[in-house]
Amino acid sequence: MNKFAVLIYPDFSLQEITCLTSALSVWFGEKIDFIASEKKEYKSEEGFEIFPGKTVKEAKITDYDCVILPGTINPLPALYDEKLIDFIISGKGTDVVFAAISSSPLLLAKSGILENKKFTAGFFMQMAEVFPFVEKENFIHKGIVCDGNIITGIGMFFREFAKEVLLRFGYDVGENFMLDKPADFSEDELTFYWSEENYSEFLEELKEYEK
């Protein structure tokens, strides 16, 4: 089993990572820890209120095989969160895989994780001028860029980002990961049945609700 963590911060994007987290948890049964600098509710850019399971003080970054950083429509609160940045810094020089999408490579850059690494990002290019820690010469204008233990992506390529992370850890996602079209399926293929075992488990669970 691999160990995964998602960092959360104000205005983080669920949409950019749920393709990945859903596959990890539902398809492959992986447990994911959600980590933030404080034990409080964080509102995603979609309006969902999320409460982290751990704080950066309670977690150790090297306990994880992969740390996932969602993008954020407003990166400044996370960028100037010293506890969060220090937590990311603690992964520098380790084998932890950092998977950052959209604006979140900014956090890796400030933490020194992107030093001498090729990367992409979905932030506005003026940010590369404003922040001296962004190594502009290593910015690659592609949807997904991998360099060593760093996987970065632009937000619109969330599916490809998810696939890249899953393949990195050896999960079999098939050739058309989340690309199938409804019109491509027959009626039989769109009719679903539980196995006898799963159906029996459901009926047993149902009894608890009908008491």
Protein backbone atom coordinates (compact mmCIF):
# COMPACT_ATOMS: atom_id res chain seq x y z
CA MET A 1 0.00 0.00 0.00
CA ASN A 2 1.17 3.50 -0.82
CA LYS A 3 0.55 6.44 1.49
CA PHE A 4 -0.97 9.62 0.08
CA ALA A 5 -1.63 13.05 1.55
CA VAL A 6 -3.49 16.06 0.21
CA LEU A 7 -2.56 19.51 1.46
CA ILE A 8 -5.48 21.86 1.87
CA TYR A 9 -5.52 25.63 2.25
CA PRO A 10 -7.97 28.48 1.61
CA ASP A 11 -9.78 28.37 -1.75
CA PHE A 12 -8.17 25.09 -2.81
CA SER A 13 -9.67 23.41 -5.89
CA LEU A 14 -11.41 20.10 -5.34
CA GLN A 15 -12.22 19.80 -9.02
CA GLU A 16 -8.56 19.63 -10.00
CA ILE A 17 -7.75 16.68 -7.73
CA THR A 18 -10.93 14.62 -7.28
CA CYS A 19 -10.29 12.67 -10.47
CA LEU A 20 -7.11 11.49 -8.77
CA THR A 21 -8.39 11.11 -5.21
CA SER A 22 -11.52 9.27 -6.36
CA ALA A 23 -9.47 6.74 -8.30
CA LEU A 24 -7.09 6.26 -5.40
CA SER A 25 -9.79 5.74 -2.77
CA VAL A 26 -12.63 4.09 -4.73
CA TRP A 27 -10.77 2.11 -7.37
CA PHE A 28 -7.66 1.16 -5.46
CA GLY A 29 -8.72 1.34 -1.81
CA GLU A 30 -6.04 3.77 -0.72
CA LYS A 31 -6.44 5.89 2.39
CA ILE A 32 -5.71 9.57 1.93
CA ASP A 33 -4.76 11.96 4.74
CA PHE A 34 -5.91 15.56 4.44
CA ILE A 35 -3.42 17.90 6.06
CA ALA A 36 -3.55 21.63 6.77
CA SER A 37 -1.66 24.09 8.94
CA GLU A 38 -4.57 24.39 11.39
CA LYS A 39 -7.47 22.28 12.64
CA LYS A 40 -10.26 24.39 11.21
CA GLU A 41 -12.67 24.39 8.29
CA TYR A 42 -11.24 25.34 4.92
CA LYS A 43 -13.58 26.37 2.15
CA SER A 44 -12.74 25.11 -1.32
CA GLU A 45 -13.10 27.40 -4.31
CA GLU A 46 -16.28 25.44 -5.13
CA GLY A 47 -17.75 26.28 -1.71
CA PHE A 48 -17.26 22.93 0.05
CA GLU A 49 -16.18 23.18 3.67
CA ILE A 50 -13.46 20.66 4.53
CA PHE A 51 -12.02 19.84 7.94
CA PRO A 52 -8.48 18.37 7.83
CA GLY A 53 -7.69 15.12 9.57
CA LYS A 54 -4.22 16.26 10.58
CA THR A 55 -2.22 19.42 10.98
CA VAL A 56 1.29 19.86 9.64
CA LYS A 57 2.49 19.67 13.24
CA GLU A 58 0.89 16.25 13.66
CA ALA A 59 2.14 14.86 10.37
CA LYS A 60 5.56 13.94 9.04
CA ILE A 61 6.01 14.48 5.32
CA THR A 62 8.38 11.54 4.88
CA ASP A 63 5.64 9.20 6.12
CA TYR A 64 4.01 9.68 2.72
CA ASP A 65 4.91 8.33 -0.68
CA CYS A 66 3.07 11.15 -2.43
CA VAL A 67 1.92 14.61 -1.38
CA ILE A 68 -0.78 16.14 -3.59
CA LEU A 69 -1.16 19.90 -3.84
CA PRO A 70 -4.41 21.18 -5.37
CA GLY A 71 -4.49 24.48 -7.15
CA THR A 72 -6.10 27.51 -5.60
CA ILE A 73 -7.81 30.49 -7.14
CA ASN A 74 -6.12 32.61 -4.45
CA PRO A 75 -2.61 31.28 -3.77
CA LEU A 76 -1.43 34.08 -1.45
CA PRO A 77 -2.83 32.73 1.86
CA ALA A 78 -1.05 29.40 1.33
CA LEU A 79 2.06 31.03 -0.05
CA TYR A 80 2.48 33.11 3.10
CA ASP A 81 1.50 30.35 5.53
CA GLU A 82 4.86 29.69 7.19
CA LYS A 83 3.75 26.46 8.87
CA LEU A 84 2.56 25.03 5.57
CA ILE A 85 5.70 26.11 3.71
CA ASP A 86 7.95 24.69 6.44
CA PHE A 87 6.11 21.37 6.15
CA ILE A 88 6.76 21.26 2.41
CA ILE A 89 10.40 22.25 2.93
CA SER A 90 10.82 19.21 5.19
CA GLY A 91 10.33 17.06 2.10
CA LYS A 92 13.23 18.61 0.19
CA GLY A 93 15.88 16.11 -0.81
CA THR A 94 13.64 13.13 0.02
CA ASP A 95 12.01 10.52 -2.22
CA VAL A 96 8.52 11.91 -1.57
CA VAL A 97 6.67 12.44 -4.86
CA PHE A 98 5.15 15.91 -5.04
CA ALA A 99 2.14 16.19 -7.35
CA ALA A 100 1.15 19.83 -7.83
CA ILE A 101 -1.45 21.20 -10.21
CA SER A 102 -2.52 24.65 -11.39
CA SER A 103 -1.15 27.42 -9.15
CA SER A 104 0.24 25.12 -6.46
CA PRO A 105 3.71 24.73 -8.03
CA LEU A 106 4.21 28.21 -6.55
CA LEU A 107 4.23 26.55 -3.13
CA LEU A 108 6.85 24.06 -4.27
CA ALA A 109 8.93 26.85 -5.75
CA LYS A 110 8.88 28.90 -2.55
CA SER A 111 9.81 25.77 -0.58
CA GLY A 112 12.83 25.10 -2.79
CA ILE A 113 11.38 21.81 -4.03
CA LEU A 114 11.47 23.01 -7.65
CA GLU A 115 15.10 24.08 -7.52
CA ASN A 116 16.72 23.00 -10.82
CA LYS A 117 13.53 21.11 -11.75
CA LYS A 118 11.52 21.42 -14.95
CA PHE A 119 7.88 22.21 -14.21
CA THR A 120 4.64 23.62 -15.51
CA ALA A 121 1.87 25.51 -13.74
CA GLY A 122 -1.43 27.27 -14.29
CA PHE A 123 -0.58 30.57 -12.65
CA PHE A 124 -0.46 33.87 -14.49
CA MET A 125 3.00 34.46 -15.87
CA GLN A 126 3.31 37.83 -14.15
CA MET A 127 3.68 35.85 -10.93
CA ALA A 128 6.95 34.48 -12.25
CA GLU A 129 8.12 38.08 -12.50
CA VAL A 130 6.89 39.07 -9.04
CA PHE A 131 8.29 36.11 -7.12
CA PRO A 132 12.07 35.68 -7.40
CA PHE A 133 11.92 32.06 -6.19
CA VAL A 134 10.21 30.99 -9.45
CA GLU A 135 12.91 29.68 -11.79
CA LYS A 136 11.45 30.97 -15.05
CA GLU A 137 14.10 29.25 -17.13
CA ASN A 138 12.76 25.88 -15.97
CA PHE A 139 9.12 26.61 -16.80
CA ILE A 140 7.90 24.29 -19.58
CA HIS A 141 4.76 25.31 -21.47
CA LYS A 142 3.12 21.90 -21.52
CA GLY A 143 0.05 20.40 -19.86
CA ILE A 144 1.98 17.91 -17.71
CA VAL A 145 5.67 17.96 -16.82
CA CYS A 146 7.55 15.34 -14.80
CA ASP A 147 11.07 15.77 -13.48
CA GLY A 148 12.32 13.22 -10.98
CA ASN A 149 9.98 13.11 -8.02
CA ILE A 150 8.03 16.17 -9.19
CA ILE A 151 4.80 15.94 -11.20
CA THR A 152 3.22 19.25 -12.20
CA GLY A 153 0.19 20.03 -14.31
CA ILE A 154 -2.07 22.79 -15.57
CA GLY A 155 -5.57 22.70 -14.06
CA MET A 156 -7.42 22.01 -17.30
CA PHE A 157 -5.46 18.76 -17.63
CA PHE A 158 -6.71 17.30 -14.33
CA ARG A 159 -7.43 13.92 -15.94
CA GLU A 160 -3.97 13.62 -17.43
CA PHE A 161 -2.50 14.79 -14.13
CA ALA A 162 -4.38 12.06 -12.27
CA LYS A 163 -3.30 9.43 -14.77
CA GLU A 164 0.35 10.46 -14.50
CA VAL A 165 0.31 10.15 -10.71
CA LEU A 166 -1.49 6.80 -10.80
CA LEU A 167 0.92 5.37 -13.35
CA ARG A 168 3.87 6.60 -11.29
CA PHE A 169 2.71 4.30 -8.51
CA GLY A 170 1.96 1.36 -10.77
CA TYR A 171 -1.83 1.43 -10.78
CA ASP A 172 -3.50 -0.11 -13.81
CA VAL A 173 -5.82 2.58 -15.18
CA GLY A 174 -6.28 1.20 -18.71
CA GLU A 175 -5.75 3.00 -21.98
CA ASN A 176 -8.75 5.34 -21.82
CA PHE A 177 -8.67 6.53 -18.23
CA MET A 178 -11.96 8.36 -17.60
CA LEU A 179 -12.41 9.06 -21.31
CA ASP A 180 -15.26 6.68 -22.17
CA LYS A 181 -18.33 8.31 -23.75
CA PRO A 182 -21.92 7.33 -22.79
CA ALA A 183 -22.86 6.69 -26.42
CA ASP A 184 -20.12 4.06 -26.71
CA PHE A 185 -21.91 1.62 -24.37
CA SER A 186 -24.73 -0.85 -24.93
CA GLU A 187 -27.78 -1.19 -22.72
CA ASP A 188 -26.34 -4.34 -21.14
CA GLU A 189 -23.07 -2.57 -20.37
CA LEU A 190 -24.99 0.19 -18.61
CA THR A 191 -27.01 -2.20 -16.43
CA PHE A 192 -25.28 -2.94 -13.14
CA TYR A 193 -25.65 -5.77 -10.63
CA TRP A 194 -23.97 -6.53 -7.34
CA SER A 195 -22.33 -9.86 -6.76
CA GLU A 196 -24.34 -12.12 -4.46
CA GLU A 197 -21.91 -11.41 -1.65
CA ASN A 198 -22.13 -7.64 -2.03
CA TYR A 199 -25.91 -7.78 -2.37
CA SER A 200 -26.16 -9.78 0.86
CA GLU A 201 -23.96 -7.23 2.63
CA PHE A 202 -26.21 -4.43 1.39
CA LEU A 203 -29.34 -6.20 2.65
CA GLU A 204 -27.74 -6.68 6.06
CA GLU A 205 -26.81 -3.00 6.20
CA LEU A 206 -30.31 -2.03 5.11
CA LYS A 207 -31.82 -3.85 8.10
CA GLU A 208 -30.07 -1.41 10.43
CA TYR A 209 -31.84 1.52 8.77
CA GLU A 210 -35.26 -0.11 8.76
CA LYS A 211 -35.37 -0.85 12.49
